[in-house]
PDB file of C-alpha atoms in Angstrom:
ATOM      1  CA  MET C 387       0.000   0.000   0.000  1.00 78.00           C
ATOM      2  CA  SER C 388       1.383   3.423  -0.911  1.00 87.00           C
ATOM      3  CA  ARG C 389       1.857   6.146   1.688  1.00 88.00           C
ATOM      4  CA  TRP C 390      -1.078   8.112   0.218  1.00 90.00           C
ATOM      5  CA  GLN C 391      -3.356   5.057   0.280  1.00 90.00           C
ATOM      6  CA  ALA C 392      -2.432   4.379   3.900  1.00 86.00           C
ATOM      7  CA  GLU C 393      -3.062   8.002   4.844  1.00 88.00           C
ATOM      8  CA  SER C 394      -6.412   7.926   3.030  1.00 92.00           C
ATOM      9  CA  THR C 395      -7.353   4.810   4.972  1.00 93.00           C
ATOM     10  CA  TYR C 396      -6.461   6.460   8.286  1.00 92.00           C
ATOM     11  CA  LEU C 397      -8.372   9.592   7.324  1.00 91.00           C
ATOM     12  CA  GLY C 398     -11.436   7.610   6.297  1.00 94.00           C
ATOM     13  CA  ARG C 399     -11.526   5.682   9.546  1.00 95.00           C
ATOM     14  CA  TYR C 400     -10.804   8.868  11.522  1.00 94.00           C
ATOM     15  CA  ILE C 401     -13.701  10.661   9.842  1.00 92.00           C
ATOM     16  CA  GLY C 402     -16.086   7.755  10.436  1.00 95.00           C
ATOM     17  CA  SER C 403     -15.225   7.194  14.075  1.00 94.00           C
ATOM     18  CA  GLY C 404     -14.947  10.937  14.611  1.00 89.00           C
ATOM     19  CA  ALA C 405     -18.442  11.490  13.254  1.00 91.00           C
ATOM     20  CA  PHE C 406     -19.828   9.152  15.891  1.00 93.00           C
ATOM     21  CA  ASN C 407     -17.735  10.696  18.658  1.00 91.00           C
ATOM     22  CA  THR C 408     -18.704  14.182  17.477  1.00 84.00           C
ATOM     23  CA  LEU C 409     -22.400  13.326  17.655  1.00 93.00           C
ATOM     24  CA  VAL C 410     -21.942  12.183  21.240  1.00 91.00           C
ATOM     25  CA  GLY C 411     -19.918  15.288  22.142  1.00 91.00           C
ATOM     26  CA  PHE C 412     -22.293  17.748  20.474  1.00 90.00           C
ATOM     27  CA  ALA C 413     -25.287  16.037  22.070  1.00 94.00           C
ATOM     28  CA  VAL C 414     -23.726  16.693  25.469  1.00 93.00           C
ATOM     29  CA  ILE C 415     -22.713  20.283  24.525  1.00 94.00           C
ATOM     30  CA  PHE C 416     -26.118  21.276  23.184  1.00 94.00           C
ATOM     31  CA  LEU C 417     -28.026  19.541  25.983  1.00 96.00           C
ATOM     32  CA  ALA C 418     -25.852  21.346  28.512  1.00 96.00           C
ATOM     33  CA  MET C 419     -26.453  24.691  26.759  1.00 95.00           C
ATOM     34  CA  TRP C 420     -30.196  23.942  26.674  1.00 97.00           C
ATOM     35  CA  ALA C 421     -30.002  23.185  30.415  1.00 97.00           C
ATOM     36  CA  GLY C 422     -28.521  26.634  31.016  1.00 97.00           C
ATOM     37  CA  PHE C 423     -24.782  25.938  31.061  1.00 96.00           C
ATOM     38  CA  SER C 424     -22.542  28.677  29.658  1.00 95.00           C
ATOM     39  CA  PRO C 425     -21.013  27.932  26.236  1.00 93.00           C
ATOM     40  CA  SER C 426     -17.649  27.348  27.932  1.00 92.00           C
ATOM     41  CA  ALA C 427     -19.012  24.937  30.544  1.00 94.00           C
ATOM     42  CA  ALA C 428     -21.037  23.135  27.884  1.00 95.00           C
ATOM     43  CA  ASN C 429     -17.925  22.819  25.715  1.00 91.00           C
ATOM     44  CA  ILE C 430     -15.888  21.329  28.567  1.00 91.00           C
ATOM     45  CA  SER C 431     -18.698  18.868  29.328  1.00 92.00           C
ATOM     46  CA  GLY C 432     -18.935  17.678  25.725  1.00 92.00           C
ATOM     47  CA  TYR C 433     -15.228  17.148  25.281  1.00 83.00           C
ATOM     48  CA  ALA C 434     -14.941  15.384  28.620  1.00 86.00           C
ATOM     49  CA  ALA C 435     -17.706  12.995  27.547  1.00 86.00           C
ATOM     50  CA  GLY C 436     -15.926  12.178  24.278  1.00 88.00           C
ATOM     51  CA  PHE C 437     -12.435  11.732  25.699  1.00 88.00           C
ATOM     52  CA  ILE C 438     -12.486   8.002  26.546  1.00 86.00           C
ATOM     53  CA  LEU C 439     -14.640   7.121  23.545  1.00 89.00           C
ATOM     54  CA  GLY C 440     -12.203   8.976  21.271  1.00 92.00           C
ATOM     55  CA  PHE C 441      -9.194   7.118  22.652  1.00 94.00           C
ATOM     56  CA  ILE C 442     -10.788   3.708  22.231  1.00 93.00           C
ATOM     57  CA  LEU C 443     -11.991   4.443  18.702  1.00 94.00           C
ATOM     58  CA  SER C 444      -8.594   5.847  17.693  1.00 95.00           C
ATOM     59  CA  LYS C 445      -6.590   2.977  19.173  1.00 95.00           C
ATOM     60  CA  LYS C 446      -8.805   0.104  18.048  1.00 94.00           C
ATOM     61  CA  ILE C 447     -10.483   1.317  14.847  1.00 94.00           C
ATOM     62  CA  VAL C 448      -8.607   4.247  13.304  1.00 94.00           C
ATOM     63  CA  PHE C 449      -4.936   3.415  13.836  1.00 93.00           C
ATOM     64  CA  ARG C 450      -5.321  -0.226  14.965  1.00 93.00           C
ATOM     65  CA  SER C 451      -2.422   0.222  17.315  1.00 93.00           C
ATOM     66  CA  ASN C 452      -0.752  -2.575  19.243  1.00 92.00           C
ATOM     67  CA  GLY C 453       1.392  -0.119  21.158  1.00 93.00           C
ATOM     68  CA  ASN C 454       1.725   0.110  24.920  1.00 94.00           C
ATOM     69  CA  LEU C 455      -1.668   1.061  26.391  1.00 94.00           C
ATOM     70  CA  VAL C 456      -0.256   3.186  29.221  1.00 95.00           C
ATOM     71  CA  LYS C 457       2.209   5.118  27.025  1.00 96.00           C
ATOM     72  CA  GLU C 458      -0.405   5.721  24.342  1.00 96.00           C
ATOM     73  CA  SER C 459      -2.938   6.782  26.979  1.00 95.00           C
ATOM     74  CA  VAL C 460      -0.524   9.357  28.380  1.00 96.00           C
ATOM     75  CA  ARG C 461       0.335  10.654  24.895  1.00 97.00           C
ATOM     76  CA  TYR C 462      -3.394  10.771  24.044  1.00 97.00           C
ATOM     77  CA  LEU C 463      -4.067  12.793  27.184  1.00 96.00           C
ATOM     78  CA  ILE C 464      -1.319  15.257  26.228  1.00 97.00           C
ATOM     79  CA  ALA C 465      -2.633  15.480  22.655  1.00 97.00           C
ATOM     80  CA  PHE C 466      -6.188  15.906  23.907  1.00 91.00           C
ATOM     81  CA  PHE C 467      -5.251  18.799  26.184  1.00 93.00           C
ATOM     82  CA  GLY C 468      -3.258  20.462  23.396  1.00 96.00           C
ATOM     83  CA  ALA C 469      -6.101  20.136  20.889  1.00 95.00           C
ATOM     84  CA  PHE C 470      -8.654  21.143  23.514  1.00 91.00           C
ATOM     85  CA  ALA C 471      -6.618  24.244  24.427  1.00 97.00           C
ATOM     86  CA  LEU C 472      -6.698  25.222  20.758  1.00 98.00           C
ATOM     87  CA  ASN C 473     -10.449  24.499  20.709  1.00 95.00           C
ATOM     88  CA  PHE C 474     -11.020  26.701  23.750  1.00 95.00           C
ATOM     89  CA  ILE C 475      -8.956  29.571  22.300  1.00 98.00           C
ATOM     90  CA  VAL C 476     -10.834  29.380  18.994  1.00 98.00           C
ATOM     91  CA  LEU C 477     -14.170  29.244  20.859  1.00 97.00           C
ATOM     92  CA  HIS C 478     -13.387  32.411  22.780  1.00 97.00           C
ATOM     93  CA  ILE C 479     -12.099  34.237  19.694  1.00 98.00           C
ATOM     94  CA  ALA C 480     -15.235  33.208  17.799  1.00 98.00           C
ATOM     95  CA  LEU C 481     -17.478  34.366  20.659  1.00 97.00           C
ATOM     96  CA  ASP C 482     -15.659  37.483  21.886  1.00 97.00           C
ATOM     97  CA  LYS C 483     -13.821  38.865  18.841  1.00 97.00           C
ATOM     98  CA  LEU C 484     -15.864  37.581  15.904  1.00 97.00           C
ATOM     99  CA  GLU C 485     -19.145  37.711  17.881  1.00 96.00           C
ATOM    100  CA  LEU C 486     -20.445  34.513  16.315  1.00 97.00           C
ATOM    101  CA  ALA C 487     -23.567  32.853  17.674  1.00 96.00           C
ATOM    102  CA  ALA C 488     -22.760  30.267  20.346  1.00 95.00           C
ATOM    103  CA  ILE C 489     -23.697  27.260  18.193  1.00 94.00           C
ATOM    104  CA  LEU C 490     -21.640  28.460  15.215  1.00 97.00           C
ATOM    105  CA  ALA C 491     -18.715  29.258  17.529  1.00 97.00           C
ATOM    106  CA  GLN C 492     -18.894  25.687  18.921  1.00 93.00           C
ATOM    107  CA  ILE C 493     -18.750  24.279  15.374  1.00 94.00           C
ATOM    108  CA  VAL C 494     -15.764  26.428  14.380  1.00 96.00           C
ATOM    109  CA  ALA C 495     -13.947  25.435  17.580  1.00 96.00           C
ATOM    110  CA  ALA C 496     -14.725  21.754  16.913  1.00 89.00           C
ATOM    111  CA  ILE C 497     -13.186  21.980  13.437  1.00 93.00           C
ATOM    112  CA  ALA C 498      -9.949  23.369  14.919  1.00 96.00           C
ATOM    113  CA  TYR C 499      -9.935  20.604  17.542  1.00 92.00           C
ATOM    114  CA  THR C 500     -10.588  17.865  14.982  1.00 89.00           C
ATOM    115  CA  LEU C 501      -7.769  18.908  12.663  1.00 94.00           C
ATOM    116  CA  ALA C 502      -5.286  19.278  15.517  1.00 97.00           C
ATOM    117  CA  MET C 503      -6.296  15.980  17.092  1.00 94.00           C
ATOM    118  CA  TYR C 504      -5.861  14.056  13.832  1.00 94.00           C
ATOM    119  CA  VAL C 505      -2.343  15.371  13.359  1.00 95.00           C
ATOM    120  CA  LEU C 506      -1.425  14.700  16.982  1.00 97.00           C
ATOM    121  CA  THR C 507      -2.902  11.196  17.137  1.00 96.00           C
ATOM    122  CA  ARG C 508      -1.500  10.195  13.747  1.00 94.00           C
ATOM    123  CA  PHE C 509       2.049  11.428  14.266  1.00 94.00           C
ATOM    124  CA  TYR C 510       2.466  11.480  18.048  1.00 95.00           C
ATOM    125  CA  VAL C 511       0.033   9.237  19.957  1.00 96.00           C
ATOM    126  CA  PHE C 512      -0.160   6.218  17.651  1.00 93.00           C
ATOM    127  CA  SER C 513       2.961   6.825  15.584  1.00 85.00           C
ATOM    128  CA  PRO C 514       4.470   3.538  14.403  1.00 73.00           C
ATOM    129  CA  SER C 515       7.960   4.916  15.101  1.00 71.00           C
ATOM    130  CA  LEU C 516       7.031   5.676  18.738  1.00 65.00           C
ATOM    131  CA  ALA C 517       5.394   2.252  19.119  1.00 58.00           C
ATOM    132  CA  SER C 518       8.559   0.513  17.930  1.00 54.00           C
ATOM    133  CA  LYS C 519      10.616   2.528  20.429  1.00 56.00           C
ATOM    134  CA  SER C 520       8.189   1.429  23.183  1.00 50.00           C
ATOM    135  CA  THR C 521       8.716  -2.222  22.392  1.00 47.00           C
ATOM    136  CA  ARG C 522      12.517  -1.858  22.539  1.00 47.00           C
ATOM    137  CA  GLU C 523      12.485  -0.234  25.978  1.00 45.00           C
TER     138      GLU C 523
END
């Protein structure tokens, strides 16, 4: 399989599993907003709900990793917080500077998170080169 075919396969699986995880996360976000949570609190709630589901889907379905569970979990946590920090910054820029409606701001922030998380999980969390280093240690 060529490098481009492999990347396309990863992207396809990432999009499919991400769509499911996104539905779960947005359901929590919008239910929390409907219940009176602030956009920020709703955002935190939604991403917290999708954290474990996202790790399992990425490890088992998207990247089909056989790497060390603990090491990948720690790297996933780091990647998650990095992507979520970007999400939170984009959310606040969209709300405060661009004055977008809360729902549109949540969508824009989710796009930033999704792109960052793919890059981080593909090349950092479940990187074959990091997995091979783990097995040699």
